[in-house]
Coordinates of N, CA and C and ligand atoms in Angstrom, one line a residue:
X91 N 4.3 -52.1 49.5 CA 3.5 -52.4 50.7 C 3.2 -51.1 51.4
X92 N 2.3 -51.3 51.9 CA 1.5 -49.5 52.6 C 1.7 -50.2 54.3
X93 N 2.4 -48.6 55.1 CA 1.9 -49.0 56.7 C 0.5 -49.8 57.1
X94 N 1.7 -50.5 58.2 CA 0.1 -50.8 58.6 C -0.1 -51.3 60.2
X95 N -1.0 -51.5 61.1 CA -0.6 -51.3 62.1 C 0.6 -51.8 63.0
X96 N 0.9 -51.3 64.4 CA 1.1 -51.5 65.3 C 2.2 -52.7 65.7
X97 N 1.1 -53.5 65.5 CA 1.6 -55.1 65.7 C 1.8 -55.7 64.6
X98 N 2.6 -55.1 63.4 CA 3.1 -56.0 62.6 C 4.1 -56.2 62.9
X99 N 4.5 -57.3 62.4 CA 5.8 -57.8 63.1 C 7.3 -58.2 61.3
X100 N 7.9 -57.5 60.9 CA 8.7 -58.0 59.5 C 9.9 -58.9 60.2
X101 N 9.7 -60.6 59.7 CA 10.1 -61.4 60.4 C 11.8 -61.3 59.0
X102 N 12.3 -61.8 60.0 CA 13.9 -61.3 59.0 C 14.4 -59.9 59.2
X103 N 13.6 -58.9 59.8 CA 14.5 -57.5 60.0 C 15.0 -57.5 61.2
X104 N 16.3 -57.2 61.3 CA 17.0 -57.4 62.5 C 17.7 -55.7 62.7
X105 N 17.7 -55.2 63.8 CA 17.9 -54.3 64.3 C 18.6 -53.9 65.7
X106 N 20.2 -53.2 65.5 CA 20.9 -53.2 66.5 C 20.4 -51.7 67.2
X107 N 20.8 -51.6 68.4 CA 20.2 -50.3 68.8 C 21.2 -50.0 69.9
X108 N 21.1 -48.5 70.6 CA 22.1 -48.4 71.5 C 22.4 -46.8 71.6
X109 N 22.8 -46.2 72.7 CA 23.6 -44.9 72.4 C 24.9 -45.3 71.9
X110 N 25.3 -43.7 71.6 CA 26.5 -43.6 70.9 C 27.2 -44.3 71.3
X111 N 28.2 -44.6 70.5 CA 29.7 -45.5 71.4 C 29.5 -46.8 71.8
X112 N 28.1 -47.3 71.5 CA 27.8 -48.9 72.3 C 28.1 -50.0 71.2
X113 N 29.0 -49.2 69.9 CA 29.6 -50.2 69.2 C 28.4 -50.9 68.2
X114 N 27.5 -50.8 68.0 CA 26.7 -51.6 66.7 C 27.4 -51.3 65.7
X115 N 27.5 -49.8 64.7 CA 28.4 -50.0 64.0 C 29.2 -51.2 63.6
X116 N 30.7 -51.4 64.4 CA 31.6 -52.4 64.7 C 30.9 -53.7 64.4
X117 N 30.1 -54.3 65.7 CA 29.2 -55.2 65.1 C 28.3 -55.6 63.8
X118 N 28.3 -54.5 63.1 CA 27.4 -54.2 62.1 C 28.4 -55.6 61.0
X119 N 29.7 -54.9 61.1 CA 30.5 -55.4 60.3 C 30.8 -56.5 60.3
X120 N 30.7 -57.2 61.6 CA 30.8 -58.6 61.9 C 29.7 -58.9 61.6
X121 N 28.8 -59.2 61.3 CA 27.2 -60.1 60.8 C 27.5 -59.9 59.5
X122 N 28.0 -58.9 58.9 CA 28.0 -58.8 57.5 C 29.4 -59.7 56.9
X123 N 30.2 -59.8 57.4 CA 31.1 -60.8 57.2 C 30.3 -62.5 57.3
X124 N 29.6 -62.2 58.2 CA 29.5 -63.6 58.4 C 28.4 -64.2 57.4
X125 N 27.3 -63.5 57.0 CA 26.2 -63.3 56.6 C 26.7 -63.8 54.9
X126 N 28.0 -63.1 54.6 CA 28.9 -63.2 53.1 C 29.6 -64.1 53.4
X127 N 30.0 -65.0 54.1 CA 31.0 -66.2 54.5 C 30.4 -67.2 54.3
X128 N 28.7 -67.0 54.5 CA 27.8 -68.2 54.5 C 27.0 -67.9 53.1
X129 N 27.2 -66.9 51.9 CA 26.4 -67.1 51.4 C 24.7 -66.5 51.5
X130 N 24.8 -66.1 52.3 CA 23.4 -66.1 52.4 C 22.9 -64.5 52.3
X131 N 21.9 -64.6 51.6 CA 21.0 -63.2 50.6 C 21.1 -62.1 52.1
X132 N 21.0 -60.8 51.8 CA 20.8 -60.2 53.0 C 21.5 -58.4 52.6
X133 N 21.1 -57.7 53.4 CA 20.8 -56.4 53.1 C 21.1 -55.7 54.2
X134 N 22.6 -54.9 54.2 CA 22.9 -54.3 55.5 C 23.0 -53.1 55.6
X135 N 22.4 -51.9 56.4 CA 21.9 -50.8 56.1 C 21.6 -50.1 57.3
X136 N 21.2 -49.0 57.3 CA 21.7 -48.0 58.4 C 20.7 -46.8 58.9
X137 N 19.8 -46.5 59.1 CA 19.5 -44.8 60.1 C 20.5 -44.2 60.7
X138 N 20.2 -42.4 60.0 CA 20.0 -42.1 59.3 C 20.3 -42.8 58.1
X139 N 20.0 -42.7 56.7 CA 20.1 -43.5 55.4 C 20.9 -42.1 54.5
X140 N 21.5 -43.0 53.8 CA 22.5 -42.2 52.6 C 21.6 -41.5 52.1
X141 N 20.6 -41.2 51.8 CA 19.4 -41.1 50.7 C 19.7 -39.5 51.0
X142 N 19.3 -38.6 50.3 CA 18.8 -37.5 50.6 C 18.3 -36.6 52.3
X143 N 17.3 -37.1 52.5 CA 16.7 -37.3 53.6 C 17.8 -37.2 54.5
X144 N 18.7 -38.5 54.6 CA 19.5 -39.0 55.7 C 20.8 -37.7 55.6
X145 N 21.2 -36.9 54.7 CA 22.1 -36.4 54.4 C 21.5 -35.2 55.0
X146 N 20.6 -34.8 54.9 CA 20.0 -34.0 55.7 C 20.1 -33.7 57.1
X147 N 20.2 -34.5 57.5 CA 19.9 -35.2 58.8 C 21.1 -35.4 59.6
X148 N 22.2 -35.9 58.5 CA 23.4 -35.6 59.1 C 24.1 -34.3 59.5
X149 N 23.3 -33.4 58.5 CA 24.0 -32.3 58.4 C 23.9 -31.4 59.9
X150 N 22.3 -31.8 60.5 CA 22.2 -31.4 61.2 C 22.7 -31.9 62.3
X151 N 23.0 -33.3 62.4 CA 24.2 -33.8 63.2 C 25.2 -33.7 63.9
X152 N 25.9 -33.0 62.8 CA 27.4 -32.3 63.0 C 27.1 -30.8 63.1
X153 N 25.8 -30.5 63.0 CA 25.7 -29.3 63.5 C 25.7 -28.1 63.1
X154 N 25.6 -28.6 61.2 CA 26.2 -27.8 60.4 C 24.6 -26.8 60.0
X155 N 23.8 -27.6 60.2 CA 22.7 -26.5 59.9 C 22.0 -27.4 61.4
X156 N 20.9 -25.3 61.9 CA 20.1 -25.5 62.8 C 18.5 -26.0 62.4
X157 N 18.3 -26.9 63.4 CA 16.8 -27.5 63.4 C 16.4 -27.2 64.4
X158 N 15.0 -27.2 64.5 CA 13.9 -27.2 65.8 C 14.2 -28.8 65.8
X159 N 13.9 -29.4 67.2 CA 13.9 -30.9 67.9 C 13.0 -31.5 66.8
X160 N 11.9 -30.5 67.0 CA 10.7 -31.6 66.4 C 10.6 -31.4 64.5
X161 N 11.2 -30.6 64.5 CA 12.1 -31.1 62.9 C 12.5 -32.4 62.8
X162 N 13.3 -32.4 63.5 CA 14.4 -33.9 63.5 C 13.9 -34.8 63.9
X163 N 12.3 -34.7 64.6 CA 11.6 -36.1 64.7 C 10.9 -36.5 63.5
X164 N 11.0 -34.7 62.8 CA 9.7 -35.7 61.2 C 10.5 -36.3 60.4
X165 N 12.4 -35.2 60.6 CA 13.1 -35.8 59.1 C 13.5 -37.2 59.7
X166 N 13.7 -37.8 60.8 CA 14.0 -39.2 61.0 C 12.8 -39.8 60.4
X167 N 11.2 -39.5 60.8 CA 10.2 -40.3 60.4 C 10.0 -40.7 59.0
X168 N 10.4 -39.2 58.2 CA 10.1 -39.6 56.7 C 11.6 -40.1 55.9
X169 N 12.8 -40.0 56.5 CA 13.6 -41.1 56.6 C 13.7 -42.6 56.8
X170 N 12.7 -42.9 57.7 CA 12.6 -44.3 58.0 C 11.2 -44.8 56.8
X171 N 10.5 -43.9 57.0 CA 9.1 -44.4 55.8 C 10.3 -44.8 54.8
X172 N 10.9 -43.7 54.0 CA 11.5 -43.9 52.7 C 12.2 -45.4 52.7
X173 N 13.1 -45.3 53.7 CA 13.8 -46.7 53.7 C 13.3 -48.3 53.7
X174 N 11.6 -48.3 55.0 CA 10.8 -49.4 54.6 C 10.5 -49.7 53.3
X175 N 9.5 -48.1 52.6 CA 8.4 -49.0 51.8 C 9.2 -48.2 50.5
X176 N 10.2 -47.9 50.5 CA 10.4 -46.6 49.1 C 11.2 -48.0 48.3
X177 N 11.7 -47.5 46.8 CA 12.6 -48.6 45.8 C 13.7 -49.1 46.7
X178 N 13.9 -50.2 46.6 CA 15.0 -50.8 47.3 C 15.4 -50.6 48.5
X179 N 14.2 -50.7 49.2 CA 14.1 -50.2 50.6 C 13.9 -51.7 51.3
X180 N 13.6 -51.7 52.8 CA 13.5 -52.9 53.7 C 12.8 -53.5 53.3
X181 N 11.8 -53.4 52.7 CA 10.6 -54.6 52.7 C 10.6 -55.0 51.4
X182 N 11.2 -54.5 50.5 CA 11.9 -55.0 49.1 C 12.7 -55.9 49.3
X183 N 13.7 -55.8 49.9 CA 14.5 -56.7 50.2 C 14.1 -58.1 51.0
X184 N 13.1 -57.7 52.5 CA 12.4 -58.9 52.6 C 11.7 -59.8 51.7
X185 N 10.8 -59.1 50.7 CA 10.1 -59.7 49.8 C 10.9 -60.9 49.1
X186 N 12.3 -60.0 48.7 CA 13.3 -60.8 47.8 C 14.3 -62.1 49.0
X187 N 13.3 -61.9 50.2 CA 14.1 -63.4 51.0 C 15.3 -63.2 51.8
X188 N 15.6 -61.9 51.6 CA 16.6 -61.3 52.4 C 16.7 -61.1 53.7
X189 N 17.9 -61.2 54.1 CA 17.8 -61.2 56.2 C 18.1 -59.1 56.2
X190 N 17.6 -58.7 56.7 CA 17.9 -57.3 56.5 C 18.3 -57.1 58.0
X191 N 20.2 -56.4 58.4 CA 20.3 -56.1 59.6 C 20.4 -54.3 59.5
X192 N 19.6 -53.9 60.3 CA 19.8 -52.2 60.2 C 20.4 -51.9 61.6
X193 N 21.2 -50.8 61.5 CA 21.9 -50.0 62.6 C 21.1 -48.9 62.7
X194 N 20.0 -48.8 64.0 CA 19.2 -48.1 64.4 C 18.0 -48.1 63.8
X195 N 16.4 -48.0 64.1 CA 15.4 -48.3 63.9 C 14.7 -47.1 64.5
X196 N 13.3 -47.5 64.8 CA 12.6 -46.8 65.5 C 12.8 -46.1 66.8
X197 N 13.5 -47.2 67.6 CA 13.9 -46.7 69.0 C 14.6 -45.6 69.4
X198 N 15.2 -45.6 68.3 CA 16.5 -44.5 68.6 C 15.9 -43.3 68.2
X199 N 14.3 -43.4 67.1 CA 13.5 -42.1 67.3 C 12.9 -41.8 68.6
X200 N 12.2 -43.0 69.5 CA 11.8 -42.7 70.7 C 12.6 -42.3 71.8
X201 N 13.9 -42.5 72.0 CA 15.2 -42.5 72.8 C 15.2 -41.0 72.9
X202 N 15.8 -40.8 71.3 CA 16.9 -39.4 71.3 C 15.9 -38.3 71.2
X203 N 15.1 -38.7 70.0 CA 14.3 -37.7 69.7 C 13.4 -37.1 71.0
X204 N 12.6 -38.3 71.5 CA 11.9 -38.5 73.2 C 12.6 -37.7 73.9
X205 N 13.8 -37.5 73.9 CA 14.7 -37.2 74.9 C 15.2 -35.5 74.5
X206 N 15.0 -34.8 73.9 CA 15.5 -33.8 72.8 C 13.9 -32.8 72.3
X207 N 13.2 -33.5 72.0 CA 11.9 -32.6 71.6 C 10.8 -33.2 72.6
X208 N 10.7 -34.1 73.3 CA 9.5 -34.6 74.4 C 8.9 -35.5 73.5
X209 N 8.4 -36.7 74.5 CA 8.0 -38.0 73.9 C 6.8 -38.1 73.2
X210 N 5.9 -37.4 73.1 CA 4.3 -37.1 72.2 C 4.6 -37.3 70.3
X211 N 5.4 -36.2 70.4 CA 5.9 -36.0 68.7 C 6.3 -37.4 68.4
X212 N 7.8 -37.7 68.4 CA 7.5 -39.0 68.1 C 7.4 -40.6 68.4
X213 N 6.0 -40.0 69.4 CA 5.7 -41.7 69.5 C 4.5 -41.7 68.4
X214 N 3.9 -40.5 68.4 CA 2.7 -40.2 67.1 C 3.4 -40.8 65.8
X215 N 4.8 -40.4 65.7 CA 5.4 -40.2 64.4 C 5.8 -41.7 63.4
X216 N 6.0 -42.4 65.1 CA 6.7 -43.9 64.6 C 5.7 -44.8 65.2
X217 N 4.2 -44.5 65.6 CA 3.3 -45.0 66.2 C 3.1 -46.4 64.5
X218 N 3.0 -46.2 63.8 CA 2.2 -47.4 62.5 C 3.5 -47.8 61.7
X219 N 4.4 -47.4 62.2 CA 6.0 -48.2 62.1 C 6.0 -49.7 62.4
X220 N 6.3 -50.7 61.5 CA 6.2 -52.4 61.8 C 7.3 -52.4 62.8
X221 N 7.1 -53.5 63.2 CA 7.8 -54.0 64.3 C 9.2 -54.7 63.7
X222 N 10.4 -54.6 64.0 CA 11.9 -55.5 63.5 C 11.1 -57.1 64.3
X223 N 11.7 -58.2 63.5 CA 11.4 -59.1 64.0 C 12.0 -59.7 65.3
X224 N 13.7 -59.1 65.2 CA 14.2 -59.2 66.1 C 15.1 -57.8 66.7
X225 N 15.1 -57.1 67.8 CA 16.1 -56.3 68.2 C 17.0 -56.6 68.9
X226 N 18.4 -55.8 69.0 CA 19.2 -56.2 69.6 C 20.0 -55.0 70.4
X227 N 19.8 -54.7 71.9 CA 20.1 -53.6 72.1 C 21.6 -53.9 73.0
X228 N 21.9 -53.1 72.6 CA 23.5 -53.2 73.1 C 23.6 -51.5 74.5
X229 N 23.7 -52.3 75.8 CA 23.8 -51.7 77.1 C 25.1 -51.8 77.7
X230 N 25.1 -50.4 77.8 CA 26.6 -49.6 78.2 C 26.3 -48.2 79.0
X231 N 27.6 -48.1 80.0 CA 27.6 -46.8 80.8 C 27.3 -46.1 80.2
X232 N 26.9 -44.9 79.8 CA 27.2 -43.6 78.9 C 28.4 -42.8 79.2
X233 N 28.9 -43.0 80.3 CA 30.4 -42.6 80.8 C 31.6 -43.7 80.1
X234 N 31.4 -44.8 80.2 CA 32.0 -45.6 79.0 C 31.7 -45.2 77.6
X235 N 30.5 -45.1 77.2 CA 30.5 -44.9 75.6 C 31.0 -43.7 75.3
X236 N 31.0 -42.9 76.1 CA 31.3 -41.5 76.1 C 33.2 -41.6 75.5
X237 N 33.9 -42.2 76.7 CA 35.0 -42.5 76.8 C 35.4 -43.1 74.8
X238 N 35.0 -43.8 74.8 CA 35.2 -44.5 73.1 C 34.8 -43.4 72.3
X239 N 34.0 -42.5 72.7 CA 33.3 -41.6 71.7 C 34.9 -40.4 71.7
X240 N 35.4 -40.3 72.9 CA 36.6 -39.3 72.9 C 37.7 -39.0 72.1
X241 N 38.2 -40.3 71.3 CA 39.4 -40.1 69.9 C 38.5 -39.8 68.7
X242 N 37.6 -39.3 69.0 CA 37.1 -39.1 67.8 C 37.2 -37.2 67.7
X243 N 37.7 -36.9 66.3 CA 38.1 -35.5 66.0 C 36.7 -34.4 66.4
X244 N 35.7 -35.1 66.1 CA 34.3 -34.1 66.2 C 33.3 -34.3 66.7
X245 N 32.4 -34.5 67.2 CA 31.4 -35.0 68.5 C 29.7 -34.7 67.4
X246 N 29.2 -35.3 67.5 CA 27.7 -34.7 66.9 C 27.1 -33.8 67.9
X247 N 25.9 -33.9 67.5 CA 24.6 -32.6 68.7 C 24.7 -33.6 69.9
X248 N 24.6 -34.9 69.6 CA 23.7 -35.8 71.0 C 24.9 -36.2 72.0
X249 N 25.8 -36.7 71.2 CA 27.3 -36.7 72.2 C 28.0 -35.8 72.9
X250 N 26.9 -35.7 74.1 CA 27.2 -35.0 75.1 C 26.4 -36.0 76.3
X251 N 27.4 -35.6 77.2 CA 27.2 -36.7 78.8 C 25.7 -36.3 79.2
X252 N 25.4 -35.4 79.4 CA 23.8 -34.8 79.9 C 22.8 -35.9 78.4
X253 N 23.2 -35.8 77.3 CA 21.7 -36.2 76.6 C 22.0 -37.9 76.5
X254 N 23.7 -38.0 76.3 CA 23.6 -39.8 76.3 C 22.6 -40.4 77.7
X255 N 22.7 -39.6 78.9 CA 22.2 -39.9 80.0 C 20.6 -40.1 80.1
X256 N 20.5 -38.9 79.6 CA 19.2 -39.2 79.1 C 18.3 -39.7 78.4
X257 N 19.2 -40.3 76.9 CA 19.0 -41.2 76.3 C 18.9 -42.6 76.7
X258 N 19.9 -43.1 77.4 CA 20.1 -44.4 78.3 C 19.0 -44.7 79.2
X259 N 18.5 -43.9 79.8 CA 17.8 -43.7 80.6 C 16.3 -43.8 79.8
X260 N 15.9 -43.3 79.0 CA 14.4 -43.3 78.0 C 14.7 -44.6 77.3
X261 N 15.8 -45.3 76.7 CA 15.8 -46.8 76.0 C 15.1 -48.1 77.1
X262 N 16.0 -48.1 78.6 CA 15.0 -48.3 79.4 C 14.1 -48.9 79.2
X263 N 13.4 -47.2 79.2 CA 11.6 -47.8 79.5 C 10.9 -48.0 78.4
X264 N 11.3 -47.7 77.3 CA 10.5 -47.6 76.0 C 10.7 -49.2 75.5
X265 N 12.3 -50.1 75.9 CA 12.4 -51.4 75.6 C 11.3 -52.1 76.6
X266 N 11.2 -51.5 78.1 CA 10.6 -52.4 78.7 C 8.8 -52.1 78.3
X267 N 8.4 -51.0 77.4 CA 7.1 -50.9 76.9 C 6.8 -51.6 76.0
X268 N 7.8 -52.1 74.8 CA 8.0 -52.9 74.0 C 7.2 -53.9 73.9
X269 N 8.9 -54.8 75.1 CA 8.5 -55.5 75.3 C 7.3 -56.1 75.9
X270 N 6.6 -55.3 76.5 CA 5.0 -56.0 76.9 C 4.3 -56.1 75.7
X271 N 4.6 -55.2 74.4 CA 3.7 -54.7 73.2 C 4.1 -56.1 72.6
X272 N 4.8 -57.1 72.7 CA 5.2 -58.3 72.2 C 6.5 -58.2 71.2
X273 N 7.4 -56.8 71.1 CA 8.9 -57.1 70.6 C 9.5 -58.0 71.2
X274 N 10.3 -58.2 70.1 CA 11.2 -59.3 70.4 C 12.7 -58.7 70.4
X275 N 13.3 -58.5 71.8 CA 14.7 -57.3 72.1 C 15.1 -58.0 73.2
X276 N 16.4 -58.5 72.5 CA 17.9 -58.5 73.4 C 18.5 -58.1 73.9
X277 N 19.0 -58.3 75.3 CA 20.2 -57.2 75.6 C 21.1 -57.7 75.9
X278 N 22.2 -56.9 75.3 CA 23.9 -57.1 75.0 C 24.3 -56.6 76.2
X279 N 25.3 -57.2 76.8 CA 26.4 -56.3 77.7 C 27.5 -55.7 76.7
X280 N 27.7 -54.5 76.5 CA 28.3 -53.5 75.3 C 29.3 -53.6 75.9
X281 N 29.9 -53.7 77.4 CA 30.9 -53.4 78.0 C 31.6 -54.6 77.6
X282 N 31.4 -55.8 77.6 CA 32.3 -56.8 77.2 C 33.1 -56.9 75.7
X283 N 34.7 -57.2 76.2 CA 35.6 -57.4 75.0 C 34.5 -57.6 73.3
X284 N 34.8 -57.0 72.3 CA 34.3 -57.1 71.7 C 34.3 -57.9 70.9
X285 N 35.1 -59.2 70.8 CA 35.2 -60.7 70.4 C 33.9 -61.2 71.0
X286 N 33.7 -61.2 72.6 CA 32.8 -61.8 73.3 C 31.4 -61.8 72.8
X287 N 31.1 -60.1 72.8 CA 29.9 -59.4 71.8 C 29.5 -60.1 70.6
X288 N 30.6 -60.2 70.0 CA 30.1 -60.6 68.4 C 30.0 -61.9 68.7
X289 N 30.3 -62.9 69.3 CA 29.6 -64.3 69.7 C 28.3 -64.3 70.1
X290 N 28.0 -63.6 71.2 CA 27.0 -63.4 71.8 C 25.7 -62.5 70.4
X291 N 26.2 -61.8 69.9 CA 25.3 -61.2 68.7 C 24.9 -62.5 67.9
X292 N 25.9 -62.9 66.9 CA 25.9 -63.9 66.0 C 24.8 -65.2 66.6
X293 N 24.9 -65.5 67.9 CA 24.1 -66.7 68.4 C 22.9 -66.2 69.1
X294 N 22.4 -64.6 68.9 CA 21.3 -64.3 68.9 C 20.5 -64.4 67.5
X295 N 21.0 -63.9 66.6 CA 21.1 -64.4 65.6 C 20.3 -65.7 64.8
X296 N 21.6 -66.4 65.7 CA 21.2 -68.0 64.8 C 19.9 -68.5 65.5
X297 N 20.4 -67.9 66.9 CA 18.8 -68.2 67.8 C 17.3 -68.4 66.8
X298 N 17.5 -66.5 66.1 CA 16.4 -66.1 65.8 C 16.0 -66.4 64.8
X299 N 16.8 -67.0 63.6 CA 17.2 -66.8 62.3 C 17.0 -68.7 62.0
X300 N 17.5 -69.4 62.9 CA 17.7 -71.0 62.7 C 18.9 -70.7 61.7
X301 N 19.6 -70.2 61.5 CA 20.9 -70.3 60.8 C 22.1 -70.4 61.2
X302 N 23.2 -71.0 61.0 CA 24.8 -71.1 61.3 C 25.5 -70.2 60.8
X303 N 25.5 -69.2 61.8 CA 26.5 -68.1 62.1 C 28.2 -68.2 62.5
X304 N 28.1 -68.7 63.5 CA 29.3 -68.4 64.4 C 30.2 -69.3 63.8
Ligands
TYD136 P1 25.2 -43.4 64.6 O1 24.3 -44.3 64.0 O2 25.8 -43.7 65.9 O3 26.3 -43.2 63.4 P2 27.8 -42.7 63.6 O4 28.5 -44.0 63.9 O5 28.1 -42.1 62.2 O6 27.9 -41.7 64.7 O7 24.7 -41.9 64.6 C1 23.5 -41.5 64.3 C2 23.0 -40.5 65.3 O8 21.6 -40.3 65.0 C3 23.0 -41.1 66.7 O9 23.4 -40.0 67.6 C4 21.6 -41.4 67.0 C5 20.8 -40.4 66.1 N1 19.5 -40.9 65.7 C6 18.4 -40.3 66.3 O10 18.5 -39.3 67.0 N2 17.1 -40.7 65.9 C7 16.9 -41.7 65.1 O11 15.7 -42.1 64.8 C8 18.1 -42.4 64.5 C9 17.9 -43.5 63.6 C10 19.3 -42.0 64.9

């Protein structure tokens, strides 16, 4: 399948979103438990992507090689291309009837990248990007996520208090642009026990899905 505009919408791609530390990951692993408890076909996967591309991408993550900003807006973009329309990518998997949940999508190009190289590059870049059918954003302090992000031995480029801030701060508006564009995005309170969360996820979910999760 070739991009195509704007307002497409890939009904069955479900997508968690969030700054660092707002826990999708974690969550990730609960839908996929449940998703295999019930049987049911489905495809759980991630931005950056294992692929090449994504390894790239990491590297520059941790900091190990330097990029220009607006590097890191193309290698996310032709990272996410690869992952839709490339072999065994998202829309393969839809085709084959699959519920596909990804950790991180587009947004988190508009957010971090928006936030790090200026918003022009890539809103151009993820402009003919399909739409998830459903998102699911998970909202938290960045002085909390920050806090969860702290037992960790190594920090990436972006976990730092100044750019989570300003990442939190650009999700914002870019959900509430969205959503007028006709997404379909939920918001999580991140700060709640994370038993609570994964109820609250799962029965957005079944909401959106008509399926028995919880
Ligand atoms: P994350 O998904 O939180 O993985 P981990 O749990 O291994 O830290 O980290 C990926 C980082 O990549 C995160 O800081 C957000 C960033 N990112 C972007 O800047 N742009 C993007 O388009 C995507 C998908 C991720």
């Amino acid at each position: 399948m070739q991009p195509q505009d704007t307002d497409f919408t890939l009904k069955n791609f479900i997508v968690l979103e969030g700054i660092d530390g707002s826990g999708t990951s974690t969550q990730m692993r609960f839908i996929e438990a449940s998703l295999e408890e019930r049987g049911l076909a489905h495809m759980i996967t991630a931005e950056p992507t294992g692929r090449p591309e994504g390894q790239l991408i990491r590297k520059i993550l941790r900091g190990e090689l330097d990029a220009d900003p607006g590097t890191v807006a193309y290698l996310f973009a032709s990272d996410r291309h690869q992952h839709l329309y490339g072999k065994d990518g998202i829309v393969e998997a839809l085709e084959l009837g699959k519920i596909v949940v990804c950790d991180r999508y587009a947004l988190s190009s508009l957010a971090y990248q928006g936030s790090t190289c200026g918003r022009e590059l890539p809103e151009y870049l993820n402009a003919r990007f399909p739409a998830p059918g459903l998102t699911i954003f998970f909202k938290i302090d960045p002085e909390l996520s920050l806090q969860r992000l702290s037992s960790r031995s190594k920090l990436e480029i972006y976990e730092k208090s100044h750019i989570q801030k300003l990442v939190d701060a650009a999700y914002e508006g870019i959900i509430a642009k969205k959503k007028d564009l006709g997404w379909n995005i939920e918001t999580v309170n991140a700060e709640n026990p994370i038993d609570q969360v994964r109820r609250e996820v799962l029965s957005i979910i079944e909401n959106y899905t008509g399926l028995t999760l919880v």
